[in-house]
Short mmCIF file of C-alpha atoms and ligand atoms in Angstrom, two decimals:
data_model
loop_
_atom_site.label_atom_id
_atom_site.label_comp_id
_atom_site.label_asym_id
_atom_site.label_seq_id
_atom_site.Cartn_x
_atom_site.Cartn_y
_atom_site.Cartn_z
CA MET A 1 28.60 72.29 194.02
CA THR A 2 30.25 70.74 191.03
CA LYS A 3 32.36 73.05 188.71
CA PRO A 4 31.70 73.04 184.97
CA LYS A 5 34.35 70.92 183.13
CA VAL A 6 36.58 72.81 180.71
CA LEU A 7 39.36 71.77 178.35
CA LEU A 8 42.51 74.06 177.97
CA THR A 9 44.13 73.33 174.68
CA ARG A 10 47.41 75.04 175.60
CA LYS A 11 49.68 75.24 178.60
CA LEU A 12 48.66 78.38 180.69
CA ALA A 13 50.75 80.43 183.03
CA GLU A 14 50.27 79.55 186.68
CA PRO A 15 48.27 82.54 187.83
CA ILE A 16 45.83 82.10 184.92
CA LEU A 17 45.47 78.41 185.47
CA ALA A 18 45.02 78.97 189.26
CA TYR A 19 42.29 81.52 188.55
CA LEU A 20 40.48 79.06 186.23
CA GLN A 21 40.82 76.24 188.79
CA GLU A 22 39.06 78.34 191.48
CA HIS A 23 35.90 78.35 189.22
CA LEU A 24 36.00 75.41 186.96
CA ASP A 25 37.13 71.75 186.72
CA CYS A 26 40.07 72.02 184.28
CA THR A 27 41.88 69.62 182.14
CA MET A 28 45.05 71.43 180.36
CA TRP A 29 47.10 70.08 177.63
CA ASP A 30 50.40 69.92 179.14
CA GLN A 31 52.77 69.39 176.21
CA GLU A 32 54.40 71.92 173.95
CA GLY A 33 52.21 73.64 171.33
CA SER A 34 48.57 73.10 171.27
CA MET A 35 46.42 69.97 171.65
CA PRO A 36 46.20 68.11 168.26
CA ARG A 37 42.82 68.47 166.50
CA ALA A 38 42.19 64.60 166.69
CA GLU A 39 42.76 64.62 170.48
CA LEU A 40 40.49 67.73 170.76
CA GLU A 41 37.68 66.03 168.92
CA ALA A 42 38.10 62.77 170.87
CA LYS A 43 37.92 64.43 174.20
CA ILE A 44 35.42 67.39 173.76
CA HIS A 45 32.34 65.11 174.36
CA ASP A 46 32.43 65.63 178.12
CA TYR A 47 33.16 69.37 178.30
CA GLU A 48 31.01 72.39 178.78
CA GLY A 49 33.70 74.76 177.86
CA VAL A 50 36.81 75.05 175.76
CA MET A 51 39.74 77.48 175.34
CA LEU A 52 41.62 77.39 171.94
CA SER A 53 42.83 79.63 169.33
CA GLY A 54 42.00 77.82 166.01
CA GLY A 55 39.22 75.86 164.44
CA PRO A 56 37.12 75.17 162.69
CA ILE A 57 34.24 75.37 165.25
CA ASN A 58 31.52 73.99 162.98
CA ALA A 59 28.67 71.72 162.87
CA SER A 60 30.61 68.56 162.73
CA PHE A 61 32.84 69.65 165.68
CA LEU A 62 29.80 70.55 167.69
CA GLU A 63 28.07 67.20 167.06
CA LYS A 64 31.17 65.72 168.98
CA ALA A 65 30.50 68.28 171.70
CA PRO A 66 26.90 67.66 173.00
CA ARG A 67 27.60 69.43 176.34
CA LEU A 68 29.55 72.35 174.96
CA ARG A 69 28.18 75.86 176.01
CA VAL A 70 31.24 78.04 175.29
CA VAL A 71 34.25 78.37 172.99
CA SER A 72 36.68 80.88 174.43
CA SER A 73 39.14 81.88 171.65
CA VAL A 74 42.44 83.31 172.60
CA SER A 75 42.40 85.71 169.56
CA VAL A 76 40.37 88.75 168.43
CA GLY A 77 39.75 87.28 165.00
CA TYR A 78 37.04 84.55 165.07
CA ASN A 79 36.78 83.55 161.47
CA HIS A 80 37.22 79.90 162.78
CA PHE A 81 33.68 80.19 164.39
CA ASP A 82 30.93 78.87 162.09
CA ILE A 83 28.43 81.46 163.45
CA GLU A 84 25.36 79.79 162.22
CA ALA A 85 26.32 76.42 163.54
CA MET A 86 27.22 77.86 166.89
CA ARG A 87 24.00 80.00 167.04
CA ALA A 88 21.94 76.95 166.08
CA ARG A 89 23.49 74.82 169.06
CA ARG A 90 23.44 77.96 171.31
CA VAL A 91 27.04 77.75 171.96
CA ILE A 92 28.74 81.07 173.01
CA GLY A 93 31.79 82.21 171.26
CA THR A 94 34.20 84.71 173.03
CA HIS A 95 37.28 86.50 171.93
CA THR A 96 39.90 88.96 173.21
CA PRO A 97 39.56 92.48 171.85
CA TYR A 98 41.39 95.62 173.01
CA VAL A 99 44.35 93.84 174.80
CA LEU A 100 46.24 93.38 171.60
CA ASP A 101 45.60 96.60 169.67
CA ASP A 102 48.80 98.32 170.48
CA THR A 103 50.99 95.23 169.88
CA VAL A 104 49.49 94.62 166.37
CA ALA A 105 49.77 98.26 165.58
CA ASP A 106 53.35 98.21 166.39
CA LEU A 107 53.93 95.25 164.09
CA VAL A 108 52.11 96.95 161.16
CA LEU A 109 54.29 100.02 161.52
CA ALA A 110 57.44 97.66 161.60
CA LEU A 111 56.09 96.14 158.29
CA MET A 112 55.70 99.62 156.77
CA LEU A 113 59.00 100.65 157.90
CA SER A 114 60.68 97.49 156.96
CA ALA A 115 59.08 97.34 153.37
CA GLY A 116 59.60 101.01 152.79
CA ARG A 117 63.03 101.33 153.96
CA ARG A 118 64.01 97.81 152.69
CA VAL A 119 65.26 96.86 156.19
CA ALA A 120 65.07 93.21 155.80
CA GLU A 121 66.34 93.13 152.29
CA LEU A 122 69.24 95.27 153.17
CA ASP A 123 69.91 93.31 156.34
CA ALA A 124 70.46 90.31 154.24
CA PHE A 125 72.55 92.44 151.82
CA VAL A 126 74.98 93.28 154.62
CA LYS A 127 75.02 89.86 156.33
CA GLN A 128 75.88 88.35 152.86
CA GLY A 129 79.03 90.47 152.62
CA ASN A 130 77.61 92.71 149.70
CA TRP A 131 78.34 95.93 151.27
CA LYS A 132 81.84 96.72 149.95
CA LYS A 133 83.56 99.60 148.48
CA GLY A 134 83.08 99.88 144.81
CA GLY A 135 79.97 97.51 145.22
CA VAL A 136 76.34 98.72 144.41
CA LYS A 137 75.68 102.32 143.69
CA GLU A 138 74.36 104.19 146.76
CA GLU A 139 71.15 104.89 144.96
CA GLN A 140 70.40 101.22 144.69
CA LEU A 141 69.75 101.15 148.37
CA PHE A 142 67.23 103.95 148.52
CA GLY A 143 63.75 103.41 149.88
CA MET A 144 60.50 105.10 150.34
CA ASP A 145 59.83 107.56 153.20
CA VAL A 146 57.18 106.63 155.80
CA HIS A 147 56.96 109.98 157.56
CA HIS A 148 54.66 112.46 155.85
CA ALA A 149 53.55 109.77 153.27
CA THR A 150 49.85 108.86 152.98
CA VAL A 151 48.52 105.69 154.79
CA GLY A 152 45.30 104.22 153.70
CA ILE A 153 43.83 101.93 156.37
CA ILE A 154 41.15 99.51 155.25
CA GLY A 155 39.19 98.43 158.26
CA MET A 156 39.22 101.24 160.82
CA GLY A 157 38.29 99.32 163.95
CA ARG A 158 40.20 98.97 167.24
CA ILE A 159 43.60 97.86 165.66
CA GLY A 160 43.03 100.32 162.63
CA GLU A 161 42.71 103.18 165.16
CA ALA A 162 45.93 102.29 166.95
CA ILE A 163 47.76 102.22 163.58
CA ALA A 164 46.15 105.57 162.79
CA LYS A 165 47.44 107.06 166.08
CA ARG A 166 51.00 105.96 165.39
CA ALA A 167 51.04 106.93 161.77
CA VAL A 168 49.62 110.48 162.30
CA HIS A 169 51.03 111.43 165.57
CA GLY A 170 54.31 109.55 165.24
CA PHE A 171 55.05 109.82 161.63
CA ASP A 172 53.06 112.95 160.55
CA MET A 173 51.36 110.77 157.79
CA LYS A 174 48.21 111.78 155.97
CA LEU A 175 45.40 109.33 156.78
CA LEU A 176 42.71 107.85 154.52
CA TYR A 177 40.56 105.14 155.64
CA HIS A 178 37.71 102.86 154.53
CA SER A 179 35.43 100.93 156.53
CA ARG A 180 31.64 99.88 156.41
CA THR A 181 30.89 103.07 158.27
CA ALA A 182 32.54 106.54 158.59
CA LYS A 183 34.09 107.32 161.94
CA PRO A 184 33.70 111.06 162.78
CA ASP A 185 35.70 110.58 166.01
CA ILE A 186 38.67 109.36 164.03
CA GLU A 187 38.46 112.17 161.60
CA ALA A 188 38.22 114.62 164.59
CA ARG A 189 41.23 113.04 166.45
CA PHE A 190 43.61 112.21 163.43
CA GLY A 191 42.31 114.47 160.70
CA GLY A 192 41.71 111.27 158.57
CA ARG A 193 39.28 111.17 155.71
CA PHE A 194 36.79 108.31 155.04
CA CYS A 195 36.80 107.38 151.40
CA SER A 196 35.83 104.62 148.99
CA LEU A 197 38.22 101.66 148.59
CA GLU A 198 39.07 102.74 145.10
CA GLU A 199 39.94 106.14 146.12
CA LEU A 200 42.08 104.95 149.00
CA LEU A 201 43.98 102.53 146.71
CA LYS A 202 44.64 105.23 144.12
CA GLU A 203 46.00 107.70 146.79
CA ALA A 204 47.82 105.74 149.53
CA ASP A 205 51.49 105.23 149.59
CA TYR A 206 51.09 102.60 152.19
CA VAL A 207 47.74 100.51 151.97
CA VAL A 208 47.05 98.66 155.18
CA LEU A 209 44.56 95.88 155.21
CA MET A 210 43.07 95.29 158.78
CA THR A 211 39.51 93.97 158.38
CA PRO A 212 38.43 90.72 159.92
CA LEU A 213 38.00 87.70 157.53
CA SER A 214 34.32 87.24 156.82
CA PRO A 215 32.20 86.15 153.82
CA GLU A 216 32.18 89.87 152.83
CA THR A 217 35.99 90.51 153.01
CA ALA A 218 37.25 87.08 151.46
CA LYS A 219 39.47 88.16 148.72
CA LEU A 220 38.33 91.83 149.25
CA ILE A 221 41.54 92.82 147.45
CA ARG A 222 41.91 91.48 144.03
CA ALA A 223 43.93 92.10 140.70
CA GLU A 224 41.71 95.04 139.75
CA HIS A 225 42.58 96.66 143.15
CA PHE A 226 46.28 96.38 142.60
CA ASP A 227 45.94 97.93 139.34
CA LEU A 228 44.58 101.02 141.03
CA MET A 229 47.48 101.40 143.36
CA LYS A 230 50.57 103.59 142.64
CA PRO A 231 53.64 101.71 141.27
CA THR A 232 55.54 103.33 144.17
CA ALA A 233 53.10 102.04 146.86
CA PHE A 234 53.33 99.27 149.50
CA PHE A 235 50.74 96.73 150.49
CA ILE A 236 50.66 95.80 154.19
CA ASN A 237 48.38 92.81 155.31
CA ALA A 238 48.04 91.85 159.01
CA SER A 239 44.42 90.87 158.82
CA ARG A 240 44.08 87.36 157.43
CA GLY A 241 45.69 85.86 154.27
CA GLN A 242 42.35 85.11 152.78
CA THR A 243 41.32 88.80 152.66
CA VAL A 244 43.56 89.06 149.54
CA ASP A 245 43.71 87.19 146.27
CA GLU A 246 47.39 86.07 146.89
CA GLN A 247 48.01 85.15 143.43
CA ALA A 248 46.91 88.53 142.25
CA LEU A 249 49.18 90.12 144.91
CA THR A 250 52.09 88.00 143.64
CA GLN A 251 51.55 89.05 140.11
CA ALA A 252 51.26 92.74 140.86
CA LEU A 253 54.64 92.65 142.68
CA GLN A 254 56.29 90.49 139.91
CA GLN A 255 54.91 92.97 137.19
CA GLY A 256 56.09 95.97 139.20
CA LYS A 257 52.51 97.23 139.59
CA ILE A 258 53.26 97.90 143.27
CA ARG A 259 56.69 98.49 144.82
CA GLY A 260 56.56 96.02 147.85
CA ALA A 261 54.65 94.31 150.42
CA GLY A 262 54.76 93.59 154.21
CA LEU A 263 52.76 90.41 155.09
CA ASP A 264 52.18 89.00 158.43
CA VAL A 265 49.44 86.46 157.20
CA PHE A 266 49.23 84.15 154.23
CA GLU A 267 46.35 82.27 152.50
CA LEU A 268 47.85 78.90 153.58
CA GLU A 269 49.62 78.93 157.04
CA PRO A 270 52.41 77.96 157.77
CA VAL A 271 53.16 79.42 154.34
CA SER A 272 54.66 76.97 151.84
CA PRO A 273 58.36 77.35 151.11
CA ASP A 274 57.45 77.17 147.44
CA ASN A 275 55.22 80.26 147.69
CA PRO A 276 56.54 82.68 145.07
CA LEU A 277 56.11 85.58 147.44
CA LEU A 278 59.08 84.17 149.50
CA LYS A 279 61.25 84.62 146.56
CA LEU A 280 60.79 88.42 146.12
CA PRO A 281 63.25 90.65 147.90
CA ASN A 282 60.75 93.39 148.12
CA VAL A 283 58.23 91.45 150.17
CA VAL A 284 58.70 91.35 154.00
CA THR A 285 57.36 88.16 155.44
CA LEU A 286 56.49 87.38 159.00
CA PRO A 287 54.96 84.02 160.50
CA HIS A 288 51.68 85.57 161.71
CA ILE A 289 53.09 87.23 164.88
CA GLY A 290 50.76 90.30 165.02
CA SER A 291 50.09 89.80 168.80
CA ALA A 292 53.00 87.55 169.57
CA THR A 293 54.77 89.31 172.63
CA ASP A 294 55.12 87.76 176.13
CA GLN A 295 52.94 90.40 177.70
CA THR A 296 50.20 90.61 175.11
CA ARG A 297 49.84 86.81 174.84
CA TYR A 298 49.59 86.67 178.66
CA GLU A 299 46.88 89.43 178.64
CA MET A 300 45.04 87.50 175.91
CA ALA A 301 45.11 84.25 177.83
CA LYS A 302 43.85 86.09 180.89
CA LEU A 303 40.96 87.79 179.12
CA ALA A 304 40.14 84.35 177.48
CA ALA A 305 40.17 82.66 181.00
CA HIS A 306 37.76 85.52 182.20
CA ASN A 307 35.44 84.89 179.34
CA LEU A 308 35.50 81.21 179.95
CA VAL A 309 34.54 81.63 183.55
CA GLY A 310 32.16 84.42 182.78
CA ALA A 311 30.20 82.35 180.28
CA LEU A 312 29.74 79.26 182.58
CA THR A 313 29.21 81.14 185.84
CA GLY A 314 26.93 84.15 184.61
CA GLY A 315 29.57 86.86 184.60
CA LYS A 316 30.77 89.58 182.07
CA VAL A 317 32.08 88.07 178.82
CA HIS A 318 33.48 89.34 175.41
CA VAL A 319 31.03 87.51 173.11
CA VAL A 320 31.62 88.00 169.42
CA PRO A 321 29.09 90.44 167.94
CA GLU A 322 27.10 88.06 165.92
CA LEU A 323 26.48 85.74 168.97
CA LYS A 324 25.42 88.63 171.42
CA GLU A 325 21.95 87.44 171.48
CA LEU A 326 22.90 84.21 173.22
CA VAL A 327 24.05 86.17 176.40
CA GLU A 328 21.42 88.77 176.33
CA ALA A 329 18.48 86.45 175.98
P1 LIG B 401 37.34 95.43 164.65
O1 LIG B 401 37.57 96.41 165.79
O2 LIG B 401 36.06 94.64 164.60
O3 LIG B 401 37.64 96.16 163.38
C1 LIG B 401 37.28 95.64 162.07
C2 LIG B 401 37.09 96.84 161.11
O4 LIG B 401 36.92 96.30 159.80
C3 LIG B 401 35.84 97.76 161.38
O5 LIG B 401 36.21 98.97 161.29
C4 LIG B 401 34.86 97.34 160.33
O6 LIG B 401 34.08 98.28 159.78
C5 LIG B 401 35.89 96.91 159.16
N1 LIG B 401 35.16 96.05 158.22
C6 LIG B 401 34.47 94.86 158.47
N2 LIG B 401 33.93 94.41 157.19
C7 LIG B 401 34.43 95.19 156.29
C8 LIG B 401 34.15 95.41 154.81
N3 LIG B 401 33.51 94.37 154.34
N4 LIG B 401 34.72 96.35 154.23
C9 LIG B 401 35.42 97.23 154.90
N5 LIG B 401 35.60 97.33 156.26
C10 LIG B 401 35.12 96.27 156.86
O7 LIG B 401 38.52 94.31 164.75
P2 LIG B 401 39.99 94.60 165.18
O8 LIG B 401 40.18 94.24 166.70
O9 LIG B 401 40.60 95.81 164.69
O10 LIG B 401 40.71 93.25 164.36
C11 LIG B 401 40.70 93.27 162.97
C12 LIG B 401 41.17 91.86 162.51
O11 LIG B 401 42.64 92.01 162.66
C13 LIG B 401 40.77 90.66 163.24
O12 LIG B 401 39.60 90.22 162.94
C14 LIG B 401 41.94 89.73 162.92
O13 LIG B 401 41.48 89.02 161.70
C15 LIG B 401 43.06 90.45 162.53
N6 LIG B 401 44.09 90.39 163.48
C16 LIG B 401 45.32 89.81 163.05
C17 LIG B 401 46.41 89.74 164.03
C18 LIG B 401 47.73 89.18 163.44
O14 LIG B 401 48.30 88.46 164.23
N7 LIG B 401 48.15 89.42 162.27
C19 LIG B 401 46.17 90.02 165.33
C20 LIG B 401 44.98 90.47 165.75
C21 LIG B 401 43.97 90.71 164.79
P3 LIG B 401 32.86 98.89 160.71
O15 LIG B 401 33.61 99.57 161.94
O16 LIG B 401 32.37 100.00 159.70
O17 LIG B 401 31.93 97.85 160.91
#
């Protein structure tokens, strides 16, 4: 029996490739990085499946892919999927939930600690030779505690829960959260309280944004929201850059409306070297590395491989919620 043809847009570890080759006829990009978009668009015509981690997967892409049945994304976020276009063409979209929750949550705690205790800023201070006798006053190096402070998590999903666990059980933090729906189990396990976005912003010392990017959450946090935050509070974003009005965030920081920020994501990625956020010492910046550890990226690729095989051979897959009907039908 002929195996379905699939395109793998990144080099995969040998065991994952071997598993895929057992079930599928694979063509893998064998150079560094990922297959350039132009090459992907030129090649996709003949393939039934593709594994990738960016997009967009929209109507114009799908027009070039008449045989395509599944797009397996090596990510949990799937804002690069144009859901309507994929539904119209009955192309299944899969993602990689659960396997990265702890890794992303670790990074969020790192951003909270780094922003609150000024780790990155003061690392530069030491390395630049500014730590000397008779130099700055000790108080000028003081930060804000993380332990026993109030964390406000916007988007209490899989990753939000892993952050709550660390914050409450590890750092004795008080938990507030905001989601579309209340989570009684979270309240029972972590003593957290469901509240409105406005209440969370007014009360939290560390505001953590962890929603997916969707039409509803685009620029969810805007100037009026920063106005509600405490001047001593920190804003942490590890969701997607477009969930925040970045200009409003920059202004809030420049005007001292909030004390600092920790950012793993930006409106435009890679971030422009001219972005004013990069000039602010009270902002910790990272290059979108939430899930970027050897172990977790391996697990994500393995899960994406299982999704690809499952979708093309009738097995179990992690279909994105909006396209579930395509596998249930
Ligand atoms: P998830 O389990 O689906 O959780 C998302 C949460 O956001 C849910 O609790 C949902 O509320 C809430 N939400 C959705 N729309 C909302 C809205 N309009 N207002 C308030 N809350 C809303 O997803 P996850 O696995 O935790 O991942 C979340 C996101 O993190 C991903 O989509 C991705 O964009 C981002 N991410 C970033 C990195 C990185 O490298 N920085 C890595 C992984 C993931 P309900 O439960 O009430 O529906």
